[in-house]
PDB file of C-alpha atoms and ligand atoms in Angstrom:
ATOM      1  CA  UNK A   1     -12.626  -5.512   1.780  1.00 82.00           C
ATOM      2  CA  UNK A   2     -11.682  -5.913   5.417  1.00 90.00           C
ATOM      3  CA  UNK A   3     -11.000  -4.109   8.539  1.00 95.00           C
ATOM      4  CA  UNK A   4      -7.570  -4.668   9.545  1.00 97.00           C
ATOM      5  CA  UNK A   5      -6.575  -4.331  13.132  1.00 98.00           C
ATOM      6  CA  UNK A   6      -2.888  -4.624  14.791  1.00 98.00           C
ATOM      7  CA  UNK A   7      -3.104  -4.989  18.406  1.00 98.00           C
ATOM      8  CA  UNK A   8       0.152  -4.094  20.183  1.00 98.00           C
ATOM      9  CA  UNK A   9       2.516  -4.924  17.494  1.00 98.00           C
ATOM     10  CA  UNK A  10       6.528  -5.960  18.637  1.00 98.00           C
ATOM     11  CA  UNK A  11       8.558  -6.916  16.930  1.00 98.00           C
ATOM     12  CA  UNK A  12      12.179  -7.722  17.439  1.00 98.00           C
ATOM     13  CA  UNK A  13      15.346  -8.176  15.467  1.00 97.00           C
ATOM     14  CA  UNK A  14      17.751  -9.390  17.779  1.00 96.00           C
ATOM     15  CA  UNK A  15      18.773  -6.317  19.488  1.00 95.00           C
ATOM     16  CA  UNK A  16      16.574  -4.258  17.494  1.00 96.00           C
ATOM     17  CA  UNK A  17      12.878  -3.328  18.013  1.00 97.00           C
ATOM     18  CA  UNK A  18      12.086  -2.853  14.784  1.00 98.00           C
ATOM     19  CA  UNK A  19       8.598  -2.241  15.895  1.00 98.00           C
ATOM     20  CA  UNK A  20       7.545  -1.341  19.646  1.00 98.00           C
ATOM     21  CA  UNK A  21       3.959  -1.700  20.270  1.00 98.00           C
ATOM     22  CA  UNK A  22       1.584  -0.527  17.173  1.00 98.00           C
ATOM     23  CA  UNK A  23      -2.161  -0.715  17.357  1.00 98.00           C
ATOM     24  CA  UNK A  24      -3.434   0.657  14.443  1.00 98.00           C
ATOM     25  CA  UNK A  25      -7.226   0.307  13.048  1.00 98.00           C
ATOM     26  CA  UNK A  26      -7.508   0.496   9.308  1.00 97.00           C
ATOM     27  CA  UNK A  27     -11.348   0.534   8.503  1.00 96.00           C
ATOM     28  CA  UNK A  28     -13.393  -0.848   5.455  1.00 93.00           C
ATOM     29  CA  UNK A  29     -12.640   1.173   2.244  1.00 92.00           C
ATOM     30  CA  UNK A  30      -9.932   3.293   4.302  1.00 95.00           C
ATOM     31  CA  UNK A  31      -6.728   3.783   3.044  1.00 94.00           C
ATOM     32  CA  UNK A  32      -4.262   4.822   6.091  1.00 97.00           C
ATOM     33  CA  UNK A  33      -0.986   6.005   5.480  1.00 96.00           C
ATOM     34  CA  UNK A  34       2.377   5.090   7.618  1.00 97.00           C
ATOM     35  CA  UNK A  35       4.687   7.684   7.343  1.00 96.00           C
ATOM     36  CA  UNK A  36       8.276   8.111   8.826  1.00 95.00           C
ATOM     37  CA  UNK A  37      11.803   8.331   8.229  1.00 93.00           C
ATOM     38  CA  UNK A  38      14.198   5.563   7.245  1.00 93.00           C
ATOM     39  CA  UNK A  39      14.399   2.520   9.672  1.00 95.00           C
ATOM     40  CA  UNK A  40      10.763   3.659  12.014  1.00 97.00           C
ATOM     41  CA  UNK A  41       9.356   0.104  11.708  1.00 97.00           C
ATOM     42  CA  UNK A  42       6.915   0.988   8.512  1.00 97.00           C
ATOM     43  CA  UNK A  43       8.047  -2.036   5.971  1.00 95.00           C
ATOM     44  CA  UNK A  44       8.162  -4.539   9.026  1.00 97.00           C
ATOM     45  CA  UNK A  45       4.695  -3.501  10.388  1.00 98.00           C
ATOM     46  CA  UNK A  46       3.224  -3.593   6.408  1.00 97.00           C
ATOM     47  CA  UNK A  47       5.121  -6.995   6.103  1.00 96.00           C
ATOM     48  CA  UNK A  48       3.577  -8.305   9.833  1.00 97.00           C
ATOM     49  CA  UNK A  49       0.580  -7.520   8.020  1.00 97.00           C
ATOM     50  CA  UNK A  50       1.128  -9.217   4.872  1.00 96.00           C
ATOM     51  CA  UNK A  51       2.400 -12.572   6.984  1.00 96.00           C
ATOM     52  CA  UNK A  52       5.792 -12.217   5.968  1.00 95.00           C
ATOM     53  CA  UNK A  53       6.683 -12.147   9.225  1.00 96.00           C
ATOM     54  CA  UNK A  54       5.276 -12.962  12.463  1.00 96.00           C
ATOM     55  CA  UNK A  55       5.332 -10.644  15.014  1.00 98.00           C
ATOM     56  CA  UNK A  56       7.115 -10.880  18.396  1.00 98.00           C
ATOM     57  CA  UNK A  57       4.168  -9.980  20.587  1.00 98.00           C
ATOM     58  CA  UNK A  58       0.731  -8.339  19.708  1.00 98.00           C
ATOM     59  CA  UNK A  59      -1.990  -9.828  17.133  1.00 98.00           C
ATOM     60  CA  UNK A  60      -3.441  -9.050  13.544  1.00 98.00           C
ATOM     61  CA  UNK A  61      -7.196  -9.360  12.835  1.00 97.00           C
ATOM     62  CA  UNK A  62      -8.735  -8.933   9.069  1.00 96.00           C
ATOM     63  CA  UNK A  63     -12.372  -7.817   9.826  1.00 95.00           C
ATOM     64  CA  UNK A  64     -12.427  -9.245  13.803  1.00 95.00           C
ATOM     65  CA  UNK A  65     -10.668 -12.570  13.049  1.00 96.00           C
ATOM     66  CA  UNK A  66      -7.365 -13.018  13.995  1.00 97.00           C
ATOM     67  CA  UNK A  67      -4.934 -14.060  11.146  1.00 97.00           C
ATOM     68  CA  UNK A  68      -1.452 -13.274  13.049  1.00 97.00           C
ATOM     69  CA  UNK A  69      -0.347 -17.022  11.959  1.00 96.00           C
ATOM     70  CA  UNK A  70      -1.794 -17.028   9.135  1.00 96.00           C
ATOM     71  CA  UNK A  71       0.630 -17.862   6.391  1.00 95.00           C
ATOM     72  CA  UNK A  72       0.639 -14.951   3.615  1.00 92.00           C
ATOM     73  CA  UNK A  73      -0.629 -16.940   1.046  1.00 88.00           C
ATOM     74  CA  UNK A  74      -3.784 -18.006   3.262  1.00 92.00           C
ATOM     75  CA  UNK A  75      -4.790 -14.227   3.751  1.00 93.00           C
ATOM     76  CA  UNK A  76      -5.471 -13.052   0.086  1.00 91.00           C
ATOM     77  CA  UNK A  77      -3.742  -9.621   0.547  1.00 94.00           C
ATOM     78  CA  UNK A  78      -2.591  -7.757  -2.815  1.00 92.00           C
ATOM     79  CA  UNK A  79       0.651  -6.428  -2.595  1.00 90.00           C
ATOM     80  CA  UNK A  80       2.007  -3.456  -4.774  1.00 89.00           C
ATOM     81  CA  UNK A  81       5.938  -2.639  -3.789  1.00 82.00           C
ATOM     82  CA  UNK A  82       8.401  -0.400  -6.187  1.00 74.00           C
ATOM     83  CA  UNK A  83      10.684  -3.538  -6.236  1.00 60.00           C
ATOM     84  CA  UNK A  84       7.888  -6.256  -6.749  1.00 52.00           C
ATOM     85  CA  UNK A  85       9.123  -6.313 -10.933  1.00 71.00           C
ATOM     86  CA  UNK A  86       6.985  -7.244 -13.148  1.00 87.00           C
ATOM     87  CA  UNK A  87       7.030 -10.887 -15.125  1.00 90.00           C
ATOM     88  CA  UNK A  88       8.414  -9.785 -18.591  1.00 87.00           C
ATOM     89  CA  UNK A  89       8.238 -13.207 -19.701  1.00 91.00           C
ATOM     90  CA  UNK A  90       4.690 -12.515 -20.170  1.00 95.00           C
ATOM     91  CA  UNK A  91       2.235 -10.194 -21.110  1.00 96.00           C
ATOM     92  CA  UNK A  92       0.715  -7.000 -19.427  1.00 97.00           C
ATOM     93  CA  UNK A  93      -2.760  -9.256 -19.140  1.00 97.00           C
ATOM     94  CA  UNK A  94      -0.869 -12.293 -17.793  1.00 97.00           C
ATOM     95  CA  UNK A  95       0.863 -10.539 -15.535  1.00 95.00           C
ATOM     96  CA  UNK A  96      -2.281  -9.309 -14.105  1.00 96.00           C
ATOM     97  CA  UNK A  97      -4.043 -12.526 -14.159  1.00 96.00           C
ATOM     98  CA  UNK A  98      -1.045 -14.305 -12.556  1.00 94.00           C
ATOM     99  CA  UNK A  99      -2.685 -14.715  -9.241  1.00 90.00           C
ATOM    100  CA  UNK A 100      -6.029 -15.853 -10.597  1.00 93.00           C
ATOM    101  CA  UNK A 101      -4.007 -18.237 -12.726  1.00 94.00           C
ATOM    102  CA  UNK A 102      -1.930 -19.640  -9.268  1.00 90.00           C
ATOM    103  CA  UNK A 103      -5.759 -19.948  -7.742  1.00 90.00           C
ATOM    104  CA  UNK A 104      -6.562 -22.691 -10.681  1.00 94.00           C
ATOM    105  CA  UNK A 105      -9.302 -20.050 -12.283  1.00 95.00           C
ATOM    106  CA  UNK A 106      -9.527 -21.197 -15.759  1.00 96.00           C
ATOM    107  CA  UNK A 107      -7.663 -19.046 -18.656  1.00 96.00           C
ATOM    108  CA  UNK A 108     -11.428 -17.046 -20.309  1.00 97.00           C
ATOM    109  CA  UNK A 109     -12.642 -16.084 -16.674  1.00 96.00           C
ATOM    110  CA  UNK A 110      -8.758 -14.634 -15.662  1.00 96.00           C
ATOM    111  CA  UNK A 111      -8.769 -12.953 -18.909  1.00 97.00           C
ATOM    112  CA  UNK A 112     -11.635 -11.244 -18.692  1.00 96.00           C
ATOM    113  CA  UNK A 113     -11.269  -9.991 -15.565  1.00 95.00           C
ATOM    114  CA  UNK A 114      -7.741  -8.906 -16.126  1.00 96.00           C
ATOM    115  CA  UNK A 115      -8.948  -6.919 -19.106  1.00 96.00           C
ATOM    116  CA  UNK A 116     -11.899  -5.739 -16.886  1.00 93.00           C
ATOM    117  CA  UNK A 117      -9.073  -3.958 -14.278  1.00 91.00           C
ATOM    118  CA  UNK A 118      -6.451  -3.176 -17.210  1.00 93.00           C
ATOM    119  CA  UNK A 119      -9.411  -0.375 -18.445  1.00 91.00           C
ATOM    120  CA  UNK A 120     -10.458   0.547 -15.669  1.00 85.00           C
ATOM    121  CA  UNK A 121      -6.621   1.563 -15.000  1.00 83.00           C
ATOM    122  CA  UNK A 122      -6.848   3.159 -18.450  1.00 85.00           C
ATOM    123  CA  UNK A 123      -4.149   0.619 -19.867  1.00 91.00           C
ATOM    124  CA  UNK A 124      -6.525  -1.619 -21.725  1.00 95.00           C
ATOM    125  CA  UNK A 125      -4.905  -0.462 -25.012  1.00 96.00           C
ATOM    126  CA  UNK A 126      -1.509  -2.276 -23.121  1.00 96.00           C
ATOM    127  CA  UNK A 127      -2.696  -5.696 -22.377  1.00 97.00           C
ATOM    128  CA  UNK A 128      -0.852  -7.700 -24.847  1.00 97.00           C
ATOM    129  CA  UNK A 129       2.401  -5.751 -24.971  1.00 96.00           C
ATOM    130  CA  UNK A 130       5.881  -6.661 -22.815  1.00 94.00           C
ATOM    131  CA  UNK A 131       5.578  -4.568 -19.528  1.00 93.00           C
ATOM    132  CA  UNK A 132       9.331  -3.895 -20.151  1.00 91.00           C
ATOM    133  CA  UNK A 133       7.875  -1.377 -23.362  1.00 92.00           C
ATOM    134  CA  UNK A 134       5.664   0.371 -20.646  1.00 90.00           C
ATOM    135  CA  UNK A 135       6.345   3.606 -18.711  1.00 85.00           C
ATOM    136  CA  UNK A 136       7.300   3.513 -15.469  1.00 80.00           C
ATOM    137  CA  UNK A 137       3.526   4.735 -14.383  1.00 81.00           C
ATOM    138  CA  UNK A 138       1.875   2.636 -16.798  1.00 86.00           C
ATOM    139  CA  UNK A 139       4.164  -0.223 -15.099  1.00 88.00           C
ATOM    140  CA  UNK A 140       2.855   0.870 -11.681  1.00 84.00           C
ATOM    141  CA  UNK A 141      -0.880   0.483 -12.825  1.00 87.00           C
ATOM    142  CA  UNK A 142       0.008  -2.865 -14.111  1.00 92.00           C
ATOM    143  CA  UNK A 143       1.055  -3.733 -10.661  1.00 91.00           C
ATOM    144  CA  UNK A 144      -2.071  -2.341  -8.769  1.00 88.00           C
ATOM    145  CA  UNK A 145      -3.677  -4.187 -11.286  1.00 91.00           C
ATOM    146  CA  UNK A 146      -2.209  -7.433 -10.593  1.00 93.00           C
ATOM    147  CA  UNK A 147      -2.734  -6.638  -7.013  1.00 91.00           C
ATOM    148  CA  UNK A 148      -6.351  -6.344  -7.509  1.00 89.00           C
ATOM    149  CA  UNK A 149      -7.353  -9.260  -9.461  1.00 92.00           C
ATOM    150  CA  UNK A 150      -7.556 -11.289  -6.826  1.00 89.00           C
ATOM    151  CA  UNK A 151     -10.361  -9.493  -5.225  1.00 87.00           C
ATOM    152  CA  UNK A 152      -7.980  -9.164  -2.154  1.00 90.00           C
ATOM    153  CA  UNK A 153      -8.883  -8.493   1.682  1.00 87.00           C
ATOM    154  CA  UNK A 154      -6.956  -5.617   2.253  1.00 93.00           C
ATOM    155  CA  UNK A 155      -4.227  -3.846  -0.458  1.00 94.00           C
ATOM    156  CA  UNK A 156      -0.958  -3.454   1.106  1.00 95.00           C
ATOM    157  CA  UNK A 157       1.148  -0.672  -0.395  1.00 93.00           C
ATOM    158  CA  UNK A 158       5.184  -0.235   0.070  1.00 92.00           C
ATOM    159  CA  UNK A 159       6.744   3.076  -1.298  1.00 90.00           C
ATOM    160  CA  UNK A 160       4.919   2.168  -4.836  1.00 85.00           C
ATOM    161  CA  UNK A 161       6.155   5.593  -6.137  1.00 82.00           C
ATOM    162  CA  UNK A 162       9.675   5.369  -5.393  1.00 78.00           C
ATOM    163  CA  UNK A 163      11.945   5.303  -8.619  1.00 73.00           C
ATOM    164  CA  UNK A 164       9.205   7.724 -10.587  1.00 75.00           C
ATOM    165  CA  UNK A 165       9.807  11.051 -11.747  1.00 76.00           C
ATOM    166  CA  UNK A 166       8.243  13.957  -9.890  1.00 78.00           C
ATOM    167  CA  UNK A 167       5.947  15.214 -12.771  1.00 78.00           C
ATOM    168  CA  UNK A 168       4.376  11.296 -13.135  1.00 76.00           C
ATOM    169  CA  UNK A 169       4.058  10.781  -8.904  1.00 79.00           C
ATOM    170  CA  UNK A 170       2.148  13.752  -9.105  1.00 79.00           C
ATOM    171  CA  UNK A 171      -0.336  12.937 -11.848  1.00 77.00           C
ATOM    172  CA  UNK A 172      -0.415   9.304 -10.533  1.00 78.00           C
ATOM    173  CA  UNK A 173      -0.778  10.295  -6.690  1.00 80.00           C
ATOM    174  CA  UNK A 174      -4.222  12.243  -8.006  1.00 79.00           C
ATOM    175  CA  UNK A 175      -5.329   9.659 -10.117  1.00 77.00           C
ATOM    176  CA  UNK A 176      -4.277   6.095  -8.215  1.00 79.00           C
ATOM    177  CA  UNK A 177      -6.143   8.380  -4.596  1.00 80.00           C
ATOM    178  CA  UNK A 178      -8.795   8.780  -6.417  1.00 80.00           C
ATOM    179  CA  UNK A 179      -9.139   5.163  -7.440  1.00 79.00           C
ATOM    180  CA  UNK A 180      -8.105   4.082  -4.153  1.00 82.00           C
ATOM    181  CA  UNK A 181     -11.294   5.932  -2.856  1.00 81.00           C
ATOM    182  CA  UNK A 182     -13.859   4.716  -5.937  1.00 80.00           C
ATOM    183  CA  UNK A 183     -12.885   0.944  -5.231  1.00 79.00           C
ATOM    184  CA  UNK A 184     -13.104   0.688  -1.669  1.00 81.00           C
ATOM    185  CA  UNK A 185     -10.314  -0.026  -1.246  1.00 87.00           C
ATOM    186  CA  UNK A 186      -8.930  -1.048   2.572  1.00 94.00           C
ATOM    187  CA  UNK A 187      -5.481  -0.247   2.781  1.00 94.00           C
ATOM    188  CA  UNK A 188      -1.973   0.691   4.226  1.00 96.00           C
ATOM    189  CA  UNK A 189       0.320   3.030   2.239  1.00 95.00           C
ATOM    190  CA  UNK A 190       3.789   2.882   3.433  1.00 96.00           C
ATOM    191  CA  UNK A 191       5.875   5.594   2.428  1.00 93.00           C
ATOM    192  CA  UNK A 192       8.674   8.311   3.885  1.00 91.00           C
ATOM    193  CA  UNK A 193       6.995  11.326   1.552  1.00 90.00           C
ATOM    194  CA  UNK A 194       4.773  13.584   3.689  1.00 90.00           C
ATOM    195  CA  UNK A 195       3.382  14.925   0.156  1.00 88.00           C
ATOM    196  CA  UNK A 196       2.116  11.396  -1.071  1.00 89.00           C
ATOM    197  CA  UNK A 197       0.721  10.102   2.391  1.00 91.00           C
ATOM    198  CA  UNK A 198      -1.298  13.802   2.927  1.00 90.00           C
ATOM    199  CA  UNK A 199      -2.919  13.162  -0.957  1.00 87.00           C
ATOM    200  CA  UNK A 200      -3.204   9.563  -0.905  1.00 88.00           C
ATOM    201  CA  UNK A 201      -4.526   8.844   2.326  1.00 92.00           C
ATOM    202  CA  UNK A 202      -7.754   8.818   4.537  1.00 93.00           C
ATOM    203  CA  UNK A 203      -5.734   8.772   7.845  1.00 96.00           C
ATOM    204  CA  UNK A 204      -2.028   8.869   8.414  1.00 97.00           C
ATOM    205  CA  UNK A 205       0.330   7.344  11.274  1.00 98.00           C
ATOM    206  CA  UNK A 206       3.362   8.964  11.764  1.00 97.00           C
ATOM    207  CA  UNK A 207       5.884   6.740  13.122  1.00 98.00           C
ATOM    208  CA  UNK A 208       9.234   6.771  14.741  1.00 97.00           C
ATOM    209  CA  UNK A 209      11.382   4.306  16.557  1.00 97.00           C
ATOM    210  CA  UNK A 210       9.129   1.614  16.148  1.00 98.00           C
ATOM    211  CA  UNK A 211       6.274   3.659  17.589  1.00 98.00           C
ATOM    212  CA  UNK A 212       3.309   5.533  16.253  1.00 98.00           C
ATOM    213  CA  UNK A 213       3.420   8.987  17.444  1.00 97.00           C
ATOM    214  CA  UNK A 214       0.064  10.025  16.049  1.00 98.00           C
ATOM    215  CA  UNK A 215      -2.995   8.463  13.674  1.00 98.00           C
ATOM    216  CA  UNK A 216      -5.069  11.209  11.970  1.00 97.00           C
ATOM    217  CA  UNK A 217      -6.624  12.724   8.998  1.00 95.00           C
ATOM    218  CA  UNK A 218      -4.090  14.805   7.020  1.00 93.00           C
ATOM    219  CA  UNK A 219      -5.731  18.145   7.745  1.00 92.00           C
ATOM    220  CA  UNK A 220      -4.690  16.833  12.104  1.00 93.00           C
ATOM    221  CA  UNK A 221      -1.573  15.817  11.661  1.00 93.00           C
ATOM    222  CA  UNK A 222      -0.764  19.168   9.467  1.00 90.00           C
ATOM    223  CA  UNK A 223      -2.961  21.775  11.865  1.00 89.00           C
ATOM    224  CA  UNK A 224      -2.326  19.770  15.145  1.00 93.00           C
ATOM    225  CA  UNK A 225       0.567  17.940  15.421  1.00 94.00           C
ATOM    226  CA  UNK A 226       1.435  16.128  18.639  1.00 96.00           C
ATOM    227  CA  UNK A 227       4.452  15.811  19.137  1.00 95.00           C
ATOM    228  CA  UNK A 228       7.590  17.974  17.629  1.00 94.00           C
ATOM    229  CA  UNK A 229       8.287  15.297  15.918  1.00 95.00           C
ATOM    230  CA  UNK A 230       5.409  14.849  13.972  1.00 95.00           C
ATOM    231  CA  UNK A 231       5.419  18.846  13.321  1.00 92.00           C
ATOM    232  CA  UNK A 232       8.910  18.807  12.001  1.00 90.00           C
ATOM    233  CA  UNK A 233       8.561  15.700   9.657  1.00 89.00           C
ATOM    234  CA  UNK A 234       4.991  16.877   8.232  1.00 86.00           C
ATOM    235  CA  UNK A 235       6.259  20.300   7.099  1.00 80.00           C
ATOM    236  CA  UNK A 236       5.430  20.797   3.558  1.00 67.00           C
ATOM    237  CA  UNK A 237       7.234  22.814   1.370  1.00 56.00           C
ATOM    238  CA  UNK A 238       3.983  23.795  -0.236  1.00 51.00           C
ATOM    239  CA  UNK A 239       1.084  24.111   1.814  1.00 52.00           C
ATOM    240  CA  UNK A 240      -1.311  24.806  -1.011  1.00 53.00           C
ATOM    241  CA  UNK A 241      -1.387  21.599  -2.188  1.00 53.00           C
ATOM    242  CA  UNK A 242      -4.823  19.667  -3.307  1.00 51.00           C
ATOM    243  CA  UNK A 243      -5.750  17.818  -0.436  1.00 52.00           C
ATOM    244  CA  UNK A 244      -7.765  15.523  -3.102  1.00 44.00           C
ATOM    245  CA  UNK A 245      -8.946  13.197   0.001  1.00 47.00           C
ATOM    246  CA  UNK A 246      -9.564  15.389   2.872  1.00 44.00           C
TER     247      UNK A 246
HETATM  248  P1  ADP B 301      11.359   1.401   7.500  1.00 87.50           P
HETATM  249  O1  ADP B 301      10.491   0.621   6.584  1.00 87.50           O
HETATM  250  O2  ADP B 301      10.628   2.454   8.250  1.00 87.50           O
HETATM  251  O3  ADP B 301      12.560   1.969   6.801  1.00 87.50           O
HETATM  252  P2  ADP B 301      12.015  -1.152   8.673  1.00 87.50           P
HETATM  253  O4  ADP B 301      10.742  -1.717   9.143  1.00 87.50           O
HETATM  254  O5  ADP B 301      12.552  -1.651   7.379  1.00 87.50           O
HETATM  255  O6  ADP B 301      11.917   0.437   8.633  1.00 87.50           O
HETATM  256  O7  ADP B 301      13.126  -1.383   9.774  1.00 87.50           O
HETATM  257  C1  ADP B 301      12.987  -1.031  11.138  1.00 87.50           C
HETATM  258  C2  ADP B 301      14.231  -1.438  11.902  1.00 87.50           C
HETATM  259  O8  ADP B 301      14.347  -2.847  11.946  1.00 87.50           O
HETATM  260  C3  ADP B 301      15.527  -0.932  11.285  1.00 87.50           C
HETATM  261  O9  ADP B 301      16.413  -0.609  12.318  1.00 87.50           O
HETATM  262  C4  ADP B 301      16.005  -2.124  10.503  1.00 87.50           C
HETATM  263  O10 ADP B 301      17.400  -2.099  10.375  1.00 87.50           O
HETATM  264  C5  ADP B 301      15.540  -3.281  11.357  1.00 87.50           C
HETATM  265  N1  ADP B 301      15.253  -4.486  10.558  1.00 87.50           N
HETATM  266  C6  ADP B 301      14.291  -4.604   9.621  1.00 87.50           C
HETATM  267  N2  ADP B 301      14.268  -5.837   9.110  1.00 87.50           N
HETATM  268  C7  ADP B 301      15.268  -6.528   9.729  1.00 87.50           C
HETATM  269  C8  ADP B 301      15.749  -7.874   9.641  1.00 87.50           C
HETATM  270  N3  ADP B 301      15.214  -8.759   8.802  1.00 87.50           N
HETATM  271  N4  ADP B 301      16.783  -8.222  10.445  1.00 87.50           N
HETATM  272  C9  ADP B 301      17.321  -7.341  11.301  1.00 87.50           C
HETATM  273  N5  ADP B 301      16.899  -6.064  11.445  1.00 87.50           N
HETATM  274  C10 ADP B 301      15.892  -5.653  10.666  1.00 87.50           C
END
């Protein structure tokens, strides 16, 4: 996968600065979490990213070459966000080939690879059922599934545990990190949980007000915050948890 690289990120709404300058390095195979509060600048800067929309100033480079007008369908990013529904007109194993499907790959080749990604996810038992009869984790997989199978540059995350209950995020945070890490995966993880980004994530930035207010591993941002900020919104209610990824 690629390295991505925002270069002094703006961008403005308006009146608003939804985001105020980011530069952020996301290496190969890293997953890097953005973490803040409601209304920092995290979905814009995921969604600059993704090409949905084009910044106001700054660039962004997938390994070195600058794709900041790129439209999103040119930069083969996968996408996994709570509200991105799956297609229950179809299958489990259509849904997942969807995108191969969309890039004219004909119907054995999309098969088998979606079936390829459906067991590795441990769902292969699923792939011809209605993803409405799936749990809401077993849903989720489906979507990093679909997300995968088109072998994309960089995986772009958006709060994809919202809306699960707390005993399933916390099987699934352990299990979808450690597949994360086996895969190679390049990647931003957007989300406002402290708990998820520490698990799930190589490196975290901690934003606020459109600005990142610190980029480190977990065990920094928890031992050696920077700011007041940053110590205040990474206080855990349970400090003995598995840092599976540190
Ligand atoms: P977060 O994902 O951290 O909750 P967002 O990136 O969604 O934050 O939003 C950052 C700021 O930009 C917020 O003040 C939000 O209201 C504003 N904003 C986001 N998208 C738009 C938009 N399309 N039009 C106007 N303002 C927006």
């Amino acid at each position: 996968m690629a390295r991505i690289t925002l270069d002094s990120i703006r961008k403005r709404y308006g009146e608003t600065m939804a985001v105020d300058g980011v530069s952020l390095t996301v290496d190969d195979g890293e997953i890097v979490g953005v973490l803040g509060p409601s209304g920092c600048g995290k979905t814009t800067t995921l969604r600059t990213v993704a090409g949905f929309e084009t910044p106001t100033a700054g660039t962004v480079a997938f390994d070195g070459r600058e794709v900041t007008n790129v439209p999103p369908e040119d930069r083969n990013v996968g996408l996994v966000f709570q509200e991105y529904a799956l297609f229950d007109n179809m299958t489990v194993r259509e849904n997942v080939a969807f995108g191969l499907k969309m890039r004219g790959i004909e119907k054995t080749a999309r098969d088998e690879r979606a079936d390829e990604l459906l067991d590795l996810l441990d769902i292969g038992a699923m792939a011809d059922r209605d993803p409405t009869t799936l749990s809401g984790g077993q849903q989720q997989r489906v979507g990093l599934a679909r997300a995968l199978a088109i072998e994309p540059n960089v995986l772009l995350l958006d709060e994809p545990m919202t809306g699960l209950d707390a005993k399933l995020k916390a099987r699934l945070r352990e299990e979808v990190g450690e597949l994360l890490s086996d895969l190679d995966v390049t990647g931003l993880y957007v989300t406002h949980d402290q708990e998820e980004a520490m698990l799930m994530c190589d490196r975290i930035a901690v934003m606020k007000g459109g600005r990142i207010e610190q980029v480190g591993t977990p065990r920094e941002i928890y031992e050696s915050p920077a700011t007041e900020f940053v110590s205040e919104f990474v206080a855990l209610d349970a400090p003995d948890l598995p840092f599976v990824r540190w």
